[in-house]
Amino acid sequence: MVSLWGSKNGGDDQPRSGDATPPDGEGSRHSSQRQQDADERTRLLPPPRRDGYLDPDDPAVSPYNLWSVRALRYMTVLFLVITFLWWVVLLVSIFVSPPMMHARGSGYFDFAYTTLTAGNLLIAILFFSTPSKAMQISGLIVAVFLTMDMIIILAVQRVRVEEGWIGIASVIWATVIAIYNVVADRVVAWGKKEEEERLTGRQETRRTLREWCAVLTSSVIMIVLVAVVLLLTATLILRSRDASLAPPGERYYVDGQKYQVHLACVGAVTKDPAGNPNPTVMLEAGERPVEDTFDDWIYDAYQNGTIDRYCYWDRPGYGWSDNAPSPHSAGMSADALSEALAQAGEQGPWVLVSAGVGGIHSRIFSSRHVRDIKGIFLIDALHEDLLYRLASPGRGFMLWVRGVISPLGLDRLAGALFKGRTREDRIYGRSAYQGGKFLKAKLQENLVANSLTKNEVSSARNIQSPDTPLVVVSSGIEVRKDGEWEKKQEDLTKLTDKLVAWDVVNGAPHEVWDTLEGRQILEKRLGELVRG
């Protein structure tokens, strides 16, 4: 009887009588084949190596066997936790400045470098056990450019002052972590080699498909990080060049030495026959810096003798002024202006000229200096009931997003390289809106426009002296296309009981001075207001 596995029962191993005797050699060959057939006791895995080494694919072959490699991983995790906590603090400080945590710059600079550091550490942890030459080279490039950034921020005084200890610490930390990651990757590669030689007898030169995917992914991400660092460095170099442009006026510390604002005056103080000083025109910018909006027509008025003297300043975040701590309202700006004027020895009297949202600031300033105000001139000014347009959540979110990516300088670099944008353009001109400081100022404006600022200007309306001469000039285009804007312009004419004139300039945009007729009307009404 034949068994289940093809062998015969008993000892009947000899061929039966009558059976054909196989040729010599065939019997032994068939016998050997039967011995090699698998049964329930056959070993499925290959026999263990008898040379004392493990297979290279054995999970026991790992760089984590070394305490130095394990310690590096624990340190990397610790550094990531510290960086994340710092990142959260910086994120919060954009909206509410903690004590001793105010950067006179935008706050987006240190946030960008801390985000870069967190990303660098996260990549190091995710691909810790799969070191590669590509990751080491790209990490070294990142470290080199971050070292350059650290040298720049320490060497350029204006940048160093704007970013303060927060920005300096963020850049130094990013540089240290970049260097640490390069060293850690080298140590892990060394540990992997040591363990392979110790446990398998040789260094493994091949990679599994999973390892190749990890290397490819990490390389692509590191290339993106290299591009980000290149942009950060280029933008920092551009900022360093812009810092060499001196302001036309002086910077004054305000709010307990927390930040500086720029104030400039043109012309000498003149006096009337009775010996009293003539009014000085005080300019308040609208949606853009005053140097890029009022400068042409107001200087023409000065040259023509319509006015004898004028002063202007940059609100926090505009032009040459630093950013203020958050939150920051229009009333706080008015206080900063008052402090700067006091330090400069400017005493007025004042004729306040403002446009757009600057009208809110001028009205608050007027209510706090009632005796010194000889006239208010509003040029298509924003009404307090329309502040909700500045305070929309969607606008605030977009300002925050643009601020976060502003340290990359995508539009500023493109403007400098391909459009011929100059330092003047970037500080106060047509490219100023792309800067982090300007975006931070607009975000601060958005956050409190319909709360703190609205309460302040509503109180200012009640305090405002009814005897103050008032001129209102409105944009004909804005009045025609927006019925609510027209009604609110009319309401602005009732701020005081001494309305000198209300002009609606047909064909003029929001910035009325962009048309010839607009400039002529503005200069005419300003002269009437100054001469009383």
mmCIF file of C-alpha atoms in Angstrom, residues 273-445:
data_model
loop_
_atom_site.group_PDB
_atom_site.id
_atom_site.type_symbol
_atom_site.label_atom_id
_atom_site.label_comp_id
_atom_site.label_asym_id
_atom_site.label_seq_id
_atom_site.Cartn_x
_atom_site.Cartn_y
_atom_site.Cartn_z
ATOM 1 C CA PRO A 273 0.593 140.759 13.000
ATOM 2 C CA ALA A 274 -0.495 140.153 16.573
ATOM 3 C CA GLY A 275 2.437 137.807 17.118
ATOM 4 C CA ASN A 276 0.401 134.608 17.234
ATOM 5 C CA PRO A 277 1.698 131.617 15.268
ATOM 6 C CA ASN A 278 -0.155 130.850 12.051
ATOM 7 C CA PRO A 279 -1.779 127.422 11.764
ATOM 8 C CA THR A 280 0.354 124.509 10.641
ATOM 9 C CA VAL A 281 -1.276 121.950 8.374
ATOM 10 C CA MET A 282 -1.145 118.453 9.882
ATOM 11 C CA LEU A 283 -1.506 115.652 7.318
ATOM 12 C CA GLU A 284 -3.045 112.268 8.127
ATOM 13 C CA ALA A 285 -2.721 109.563 5.488
ATOM 14 C CA GLY A 286 -5.589 107.500 4.182
ATOM 15 C CA GLU A 287 -5.150 103.951 3.005
ATOM 16 C CA ARG A 288 -1.516 104.489 1.937
ATOM 17 C CA PRO A 289 1.477 106.397 3.346
ATOM 18 C CA VAL A 290 1.190 110.177 3.180
ATOM 19 C CA GLU A 291 4.441 110.478 1.201
ATOM 20 C CA ASP A 292 2.840 108.636 -1.715
ATOM 21 C CA THR A 293 -0.552 110.348 -1.611
ATOM 22 C CA PHE A 294 -0.531 113.922 -0.287
ATOM 23 C CA ASP A 295 3.030 114.818 -1.154
ATOM 24 C CA ASP A 296 2.498 116.244 -4.649
ATOM 25 C CA TRP A 297 -0.523 118.472 -4.174
ATOM 26 C CA ILE A 298 0.329 119.624 -0.656
ATOM 27 C CA TYR A 299 3.857 120.556 -1.727
ATOM 28 C CA ASP A 300 2.413 122.499 -4.641
ATOM 29 C CA ALA A 301 0.203 124.377 -2.181
ATOM 30 C CA TYR A 302 3.285 125.143 -0.097
ATOM 31 C CA GLN A 303 5.246 126.302 -3.135
ATOM 32 C CA ASN A 304 2.359 128.485 -4.281
ATOM 33 C CA GLY A 305 2.183 130.198 -0.889
ATOM 34 C CA THR A 306 -1.256 128.832 -0.093
ATOM 35 C CA ILE A 307 0.119 127.457 3.159
ATOM 36 C CA ASP A 308 3.237 128.462 5.091
ATOM 37 C CA ARG A 309 4.017 125.213 6.826
ATOM 38 C CA TYR A 310 2.904 121.613 7.043
ATOM 39 C CA CYS A 311 3.791 118.505 9.044
ATOM 40 C CA TYR A 312 3.110 114.861 8.366
ATOM 41 C CA TRP A 313 3.740 111.580 10.076
ATOM 42 C CA ASP A 314 3.653 107.864 9.350
ATOM 43 C CA ARG A 315 1.133 105.921 11.377
ATOM 44 C CA PRO A 316 2.550 102.810 13.087
ATOM 45 C CA GLY A 317 3.468 100.295 10.384
ATOM 46 C CA TYR A 318 3.482 102.895 7.594
ATOM 47 C CA GLY A 319 6.576 104.321 5.916
ATOM 48 C CA TRP A 320 9.470 104.751 8.354
ATOM 49 C CA SER A 321 7.416 104.098 11.512
ATOM 50 C CA ASP A 322 7.614 100.885 13.517
ATOM 51 C CA ASN A 323 4.669 98.615 14.172
ATOM 52 C CA ALA A 324 2.837 99.180 17.435
ATOM 53 C CA PRO A 325 1.965 96.398 19.908
ATOM 54 C CA SER A 326 -1.318 94.606 19.285
ATOM 55 C CA PRO A 327 -4.136 95.469 19.645
ATOM 56 C CA HIS A 328 -3.798 98.986 18.266
ATOM 57 C CA SER A 329 -6.710 101.343 17.661
ATOM 58 C CA ALA A 330 -7.089 104.747 16.003
ATOM 59 C CA GLY A 331 -7.174 106.391 19.429
ATOM 60 C CA MET A 332 -3.829 104.814 20.281
ATOM 61 C CA SER A 333 -2.425 106.214 17.039
ATOM 62 C CA ALA A 334 -3.708 109.667 17.979
ATOM 63 C CA ASP A 335 -1.945 109.371 21.339
ATOM 64 C CA ALA A 336 1.281 108.322 19.595
ATOM 65 C CA LEU A 337 1.071 111.389 17.345
ATOM 66 C CA SER A 338 0.483 113.648 20.343
ATOM 67 C CA GLU A 339 3.531 112.210 22.073
ATOM 68 C CA ALA A 340 5.725 112.601 18.990
ATOM 69 C CA LEU A 341 4.619 116.223 18.497
ATOM 70 C CA ALA A 342 5.385 117.002 22.120
ATOM 71 C CA GLN A 343 8.890 115.547 21.824
ATOM 72 C CA ALA A 344 9.474 117.501 18.604
ATOM 73 C CA GLY A 345 8.400 120.730 20.299
ATOM 74 C CA GLU A 346 5.466 121.243 17.922
ATOM 75 C CA GLN A 347 2.611 123.108 19.570
ATOM 76 C CA GLY A 348 0.254 124.080 16.761
ATOM 77 C CA PRO A 349 -2.274 125.498 16.188
ATOM 78 C CA TRP A 350 -3.319 122.869 13.638
ATOM 79 C CA VAL A 351 -5.443 122.538 10.554
ATOM 80 C CA LEU A 352 -6.050 118.793 10.218
ATOM 81 C CA VAL A 353 -6.110 117.402 6.673
ATOM 82 C CA SER A 354 -6.984 113.749 6.220
ATOM 83 C CA ALA A 355 -8.363 111.308 3.660
ATOM 84 C CA GLY A 356 -10.149 107.967 3.793
ATOM 85 C CA VAL A 357 -9.653 106.100 7.046
ATOM 86 C CA GLY A 358 -7.297 108.887 8.131
ATOM 87 C CA GLY A 359 -10.396 110.980 8.786
ATOM 88 C CA ILE A 360 -11.167 108.717 11.740
ATOM 89 C CA HIS A 361 -7.699 109.349 13.206
ATOM 90 C CA SER A 362 -7.895 113.118 12.664
ATOM 91 C CA ARG A 363 -11.289 113.394 14.317
ATOM 92 C CA ILE A 364 -10.061 111.539 17.404
ATOM 93 C CA PHE A 365 -6.934 113.717 17.525
ATOM 94 C CA SER A 366 -9.103 116.829 17.202
ATOM 95 C CA SER A 367 -11.316 115.800 20.112
ATOM 96 C CA ARG A 368 -8.233 115.432 22.312
ATOM 97 C CA HIS A 369 -6.722 118.805 21.318
ATOM 98 C CA VAL A 370 -9.837 120.953 21.001
ATOM 99 C CA ARG A 371 -8.131 124.264 21.793
ATOM 100 C CA ASP A 372 -5.324 123.725 19.275
ATOM 101 C CA ILE A 373 -7.482 122.841 16.262
ATOM 102 C CA LYS A 374 -8.245 125.724 13.864
ATOM 103 C CA GLY A 375 -9.870 123.657 11.136
ATOM 104 C CA ILE A 376 -10.723 120.150 9.917
ATOM 105 C CA PHE A 377 -10.393 119.174 6.249
ATOM 106 C CA LEU A 378 -11.880 115.764 5.300
ATOM 107 C CA ILE A 379 -11.137 114.379 1.813
ATOM 108 C CA ASP A 380 -13.583 111.589 0.959
ATOM 109 C CA ALA A 381 -13.209 110.458 4.555
ATOM 110 C CA LEU A 382 -14.546 107.232 6.029
ATOM 111 C CA HIS A 383 -17.587 107.530 8.287
ATOM 112 C CA GLU A 384 -17.642 105.639 11.579
ATOM 113 C CA ASP A 385 -20.807 103.791 10.543
ATOM 114 C CA LEU A 386 -18.845 102.224 7.671
ATOM 115 C CA LEU A 387 -16.024 100.869 9.812
ATOM 116 C CA TYR A 388 -17.608 97.439 9.546
ATOM 117 C CA ARG A 389 -16.239 97.296 6.001
ATOM 118 C CA LEU A 390 -12.720 97.343 7.401
ATOM 119 C CA ALA A 391 -13.569 94.820 10.093
ATOM 120 C CA SER A 392 -14.853 91.934 7.948
ATOM 121 C CA PRO A 393 -13.436 88.526 9.002
ATOM 122 C CA GLY A 394 -12.641 87.593 5.405
ATOM 123 C CA ARG A 395 -10.521 90.708 4.952
ATOM 124 C CA GLY A 396 -8.733 90.028 8.222
ATOM 125 C CA PHE A 397 -7.949 86.433 7.272
ATOM 126 C CA MET A 398 -6.547 87.441 3.897
ATOM 127 C CA LEU A 399 -4.396 90.126 5.553
ATOM 128 C CA TRP A 400 -3.052 87.495 7.949
ATOM 129 C CA VAL A 401 -2.287 85.038 5.136
ATOM 130 C CA ARG A 402 -0.528 87.720 3.090
ATOM 131 C CA GLY A 403 1.412 88.732 6.176
ATOM 132 C CA VAL A 404 2.539 85.170 6.905
ATOM 133 C CA ILE A 405 3.968 84.732 3.409
ATOM 134 C CA SER A 406 5.339 88.294 3.196
ATOM 135 C CA PRO A 407 8.826 87.298 4.506
ATOM 136 C CA LEU A 408 9.236 85.258 1.301
ATOM 137 C CA GLY A 409 9.060 88.526 -0.632
ATOM 138 C CA LEU A 410 7.564 86.939 -3.738
ATOM 139 C CA ASP A 411 6.054 90.161 -5.087
ATOM 140 C CA ARG A 412 8.747 92.469 -3.705
ATOM 141 C CA LEU A 413 11.591 90.434 -5.207
ATOM 142 C CA ALA A 414 9.784 90.220 -8.529
ATOM 143 C CA GLY A 415 9.218 93.965 -8.471
ATOM 144 C CA ALA A 416 12.864 94.679 -7.714
ATOM 145 C CA LEU A 417 14.195 92.270 -10.350
ATOM 146 C CA PHE A 418 11.751 92.736 -13.215
ATOM 147 C CA LYS A 419 9.857 95.990 -12.649
ATOM 148 C CA GLY A 420 12.566 98.311 -11.421
ATOM 149 C CA ARG A 421 10.999 98.976 -8.015
ATOM 150 C CA THR A 422 13.223 101.149 -5.814
ATOM 151 C CA ARG A 423 13.752 101.580 -2.082
ATOM 152 C CA GLU A 424 11.305 104.466 -2.129
ATOM 153 C CA ASP A 425 8.670 102.281 -3.780
ATOM 154 C CA ARG A 426 9.025 99.615 -1.114
ATOM 155 C CA ILE A 427 9.084 101.932 1.913
ATOM 156 C CA TYR A 428 6.327 104.405 1.113
ATOM 157 C CA GLY A 429 5.524 104.113 -2.601
ATOM 158 C CA ARG A 430 3.513 101.839 -4.843
ATOM 159 C CA SER A 431 5.010 98.635 -3.402
ATOM 160 C CA ALA A 432 4.634 99.593 0.271
ATOM 161 C CA TYR A 433 1.430 97.562 0.606
ATOM 162 C CA GLN A 434 3.457 94.377 0.021
ATOM 163 C CA GLY A 435 5.591 94.803 3.137
ATOM 164 C CA GLY A 436 5.028 92.915 6.372
ATOM 165 C CA LYS A 437 4.822 96.076 8.486
ATOM 166 C CA PHE A 438 2.073 97.558 6.326
ATOM 167 C CA LEU A 439 0.112 94.283 6.337
ATOM 168 C CA LYS A 440 0.451 94.050 10.123
ATOM 169 C CA ALA A 441 -0.856 97.609 10.495
ATOM 170 C CA LYS A 442 -3.843 96.798 8.286
ATOM 171 C CA LEU A 443 -4.533 93.624 10.277
ATOM 172 C CA GLN A 444 -4.451 95.616 13.524
ATOM 173 C CA GLU A 445 -6.855 98.096 11.951
#
